[in-house]
Short mmCIF file of C-alpha atoms in Angstrom, two decimals:
data_model
loop_
_atom_site.label_atom_id
_atom_site.label_comp_id
_atom_site.label_asym_id
_atom_site.label_seq_id
_atom_site.Cartn_x
_atom_site.Cartn_y
_atom_site.Cartn_z
CA UNK A 209 -26.62 8.33 -34.10
CA UNK A 210 -25.56 5.59 -32.13
CA UNK A 211 -27.99 3.03 -30.98
CA UNK A 212 -25.48 1.24 -28.55
CA UNK A 213 -26.42 2.28 -24.84
CA UNK A 214 -24.09 4.24 -22.98
CA UNK A 215 -21.88 2.46 -20.40
CA UNK A 216 -22.32 3.07 -16.52
CA UNK A 217 -19.46 5.14 -16.30
CA UNK A 218 -17.39 5.12 -13.01
CA UNK A 219 -18.12 7.70 -10.70
CA UNK A 220 -15.39 10.18 -9.41
CA UNK A 221 -14.95 8.00 -6.37
CA UNK A 222 -15.05 4.66 -8.25
CA UNK A 223 -12.49 6.05 -10.78
CA UNK A 224 -9.97 6.95 -8.08
CA UNK A 225 -10.55 3.86 -6.49
CA UNK A 226 -10.23 1.70 -9.54
CA UNK A 227 -6.80 3.82 -10.74
CA UNK A 228 -5.22 3.26 -7.03
CA UNK A 229 -6.08 -0.58 -7.36
CA UNK A 230 -4.30 -0.64 -10.78
CA UNK A 231 -1.18 1.34 -9.61
CA UNK A 232 -1.00 -0.18 -6.29
CA UNK A 233 -1.24 -4.02 -7.66
CA UNK A 234 1.48 -3.13 -10.31
CA UNK A 235 3.69 -1.25 -7.85
CA UNK A 236 3.31 -4.48 -5.52
CA UNK A 237 3.98 -6.97 -7.94
CA UNK A 238 7.08 -5.15 -9.03
CA UNK A 239 8.58 -4.77 -5.46
CA UNK A 240 7.84 -8.33 -4.89
CA UNK A 241 9.36 -9.47 -8.10
CA UNK A 242 12.61 -7.13 -7.30
CA UNK A 243 12.90 -8.74 -3.73
CA UNK A 244 13.21 -12.15 -5.35
CA UNK A 245 15.28 -11.34 -8.26
CA UNK A 246 17.96 -10.33 -5.85
CA UNK A 247 18.00 -13.85 -4.96
CA UNK A 248 17.77 -15.34 -8.37
CA UNK A 249 14.23 -16.07 -9.22
CA UNK A 250 11.19 -14.06 -10.47
CA UNK A 251 7.95 -13.73 -8.59
CA UNK A 252 6.47 -15.94 -11.54
CA UNK A 253 9.10 -18.90 -10.82
CA UNK A 254 8.40 -18.46 -6.97
CA UNK A 255 4.73 -18.71 -7.57
CA UNK A 256 5.06 -21.90 -9.16
CA UNK A 257 7.68 -23.53 -6.99
CA UNK A 258 5.50 -22.75 -3.89
CA UNK A 259 2.38 -24.00 -5.23
CA UNK A 260 4.12 -27.38 -6.48
CA UNK A 261 5.66 -27.50 -2.74
CA UNK A 262 2.37 -27.42 -1.23
CA UNK A 263 0.87 -30.26 -3.09
CA UNK A 264 0.77 -34.00 -2.22
CA UNK A 265 4.19 -35.38 -3.14
CA UNK A 266 5.47 -31.83 -4.20
CA UNK A 267 4.23 -32.43 -7.84
CA UNK A 268 1.45 -30.57 -9.73
CA UNK A 269 -0.11 -31.27 -13.27
CA UNK A 270 1.29 -28.49 -15.64
CA UNK A 271 -2.11 -27.80 -17.02
CA UNK A 272 -3.65 -27.33 -13.50
CA UNK A 273 -0.70 -25.25 -12.35
CA UNK A 274 -0.66 -22.91 -15.43
CA UNK A 275 -4.38 -22.27 -14.72
CA UNK A 276 -3.73 -21.32 -11.10
CA UNK A 277 -0.97 -18.94 -11.67
CA UNK A 278 -2.88 -17.48 -14.79
CA UNK A 279 -0.15 -18.40 -17.35
CA UNK A 280 -0.68 -19.78 -20.69
CA UNK A 281 0.40 -23.51 -21.07
CA UNK A 282 3.36 -22.11 -23.57
CA UNK A 283 4.62 -19.78 -20.95
CA UNK A 284 4.13 -22.27 -18.13
CA UNK A 285 6.35 -24.73 -20.45
CA UNK A 286 9.09 -21.88 -20.80
CA UNK A 287 9.22 -21.21 -17.00
CA UNK A 288 9.51 -24.88 -16.26
CA UNK A 289 12.32 -25.32 -18.61
CA UNK A 290 14.08 -22.46 -16.75
CA UNK A 291 13.25 -24.15 -13.38
CA UNK A 292 14.41 -27.75 -14.80
CA UNK A 293 17.53 -26.28 -16.04
CA UNK A 294 18.51 -24.74 -12.49
CA UNK A 295 17.75 -28.46 -10.95
CA UNK A 296 15.00 -27.09 -8.94
CA UNK A 297 11.81 -29.18 -10.82
CA UNK A 298 11.49 -31.87 -13.13
CA UNK A 299 8.88 -32.57 -15.75
CA UNK A 300 7.44 -36.05 -15.69
CA UNK A 301 4.38 -37.92 -17.43
CA UNK A 302 1.52 -37.88 -15.08
CA UNK A 303 1.45 -41.25 -13.38
CA UNK A 304 -2.27 -42.25 -14.07
CA UNK A 305 -2.67 -40.35 -17.64
CA UNK A 306 0.62 -40.54 -19.65
CA UNK A 307 -0.67 -37.75 -21.82
CA UNK A 308 -0.23 -35.34 -19.09
CA UNK A 309 2.90 -33.73 -17.59
CA UNK A 310 3.68 -32.87 -14.03
CA UNK A 311 6.17 -30.60 -12.56
CA UNK A 312 7.95 -32.25 -9.45
CA UNK A 313 9.79 -30.16 -7.04
CA UNK A 314 13.25 -31.57 -6.42
CA UNK A 315 15.55 -31.37 -3.12
CA UNK A 316 17.32 -28.76 -4.75
CA UNK A 317 14.01 -26.74 -5.51
CA UNK A 318 13.10 -27.32 -1.95
CA UNK A 319 16.15 -25.71 -0.76
CA UNK A 320 15.63 -22.71 -3.18
CA UNK A 321 12.21 -22.42 -1.86
CA UNK A 322 13.24 -22.31 1.71
CA UNK A 323 15.42 -19.52 1.16
CA UNK A 324 13.14 -17.48 -1.07
CA UNK A 325 10.10 -17.73 0.86
CA UNK A 326 11.78 -15.68 3.93
CA UNK A 327 12.46 -13.14 1.18
CA UNK A 328 8.82 -13.31 0.04
CA UNK A 329 7.03 -13.55 3.23
CA UNK A 330 9.05 -10.39 4.31
CA UNK A 331 8.21 -8.43 1.22
CA UNK A 332 4.53 -9.34 1.55
CA UNK A 333 4.53 -7.96 5.22
CA UNK A 334 6.48 -4.76 4.37
CA UNK A 335 4.76 -3.95 1.24
CA UNK A 336 1.09 -5.19 2.05
CA UNK A 337 0.17 -6.58 5.37
CA UNK A 338 1.60 -4.01 7.27
CA UNK A 339 0.31 -1.18 5.63
CA UNK A 340 -3.01 -2.33 6.12
CA UNK A 341 -5.18 -3.18 9.29
CA UNK A 342 -5.87 -6.94 9.93
CA UNK A 343 -9.59 -6.09 9.01
CA UNK A 344 -8.74 -4.17 5.89
CA UNK A 345 -6.48 -7.36 4.93
CA UNK A 346 -9.15 -9.65 5.31
CA UNK A 347 -11.56 -7.47 3.33
CA UNK A 348 -9.09 -7.02 0.53
CA UNK A 349 -8.81 -10.91 0.35
CA UNK A 350 -12.58 -11.38 0.59
CA UNK A 351 -13.29 -8.92 -2.08
CA UNK A 352 -10.40 -10.31 -4.31
CA UNK A 353 -11.82 -13.73 -4.05
CA UNK A 354 -15.15 -12.82 -5.15
CA UNK A 355 -13.55 -10.75 -8.24
CA UNK A 356 -11.76 -14.08 -9.12
CA UNK A 357 -14.86 -16.44 -8.64
CA UNK A 358 -16.71 -13.92 -10.87
CA UNK A 359 -14.07 -14.24 -13.71
CA UNK A 360 -13.70 -17.61 -13.41
CA UNK A 361 -17.20 -18.68 -12.78
CA UNK A 362 -15.96 -20.85 -9.97
CA UNK A 363 -16.90 -20.38 -6.23
CA UNK A 364 -14.06 -18.39 -4.58
CA UNK A 365 -12.18 -19.82 -1.72
CA UNK A 366 -13.18 -18.05 1.71
CA UNK A 367 -10.48 -16.02 3.15
CA UNK A 368 -11.02 -17.53 6.48
CA UNK A 369 -9.89 -21.03 4.86
CA UNK A 370 -6.72 -19.63 3.15
#
């Protein structure tokens, strides 16, 4: 006889919603990645250069970036090497802390991002935004910000400030 208490199993409605979430998020990631692959980069690479482009001086500490895109430090290093080989980024010592390394977006990387961002935003609109009402899309963002905050233990970013 087991002394482990039974988990609170998902209801039929919860199970359907959970499985729809899993399937749709995987399909969305595949579709967005496929769109970008046709232009020479992966969704993971796009996410990285996009985040670096938005940072002051177009530079971000690699450890921080790895946390933001939910990649291991090792995987971030491999991705950075691929981007560096294309001339899109440079890895440099952090200016105020020589132990850290930051990724710096080059002018060539900026140009590649400019082209890729048009493809990406079209895909996001086609595969997600246009499928939902504005209210559903904002509710999705708010719900996922709460999930992220719960997983990281850090307050979520309100969707209204994104």
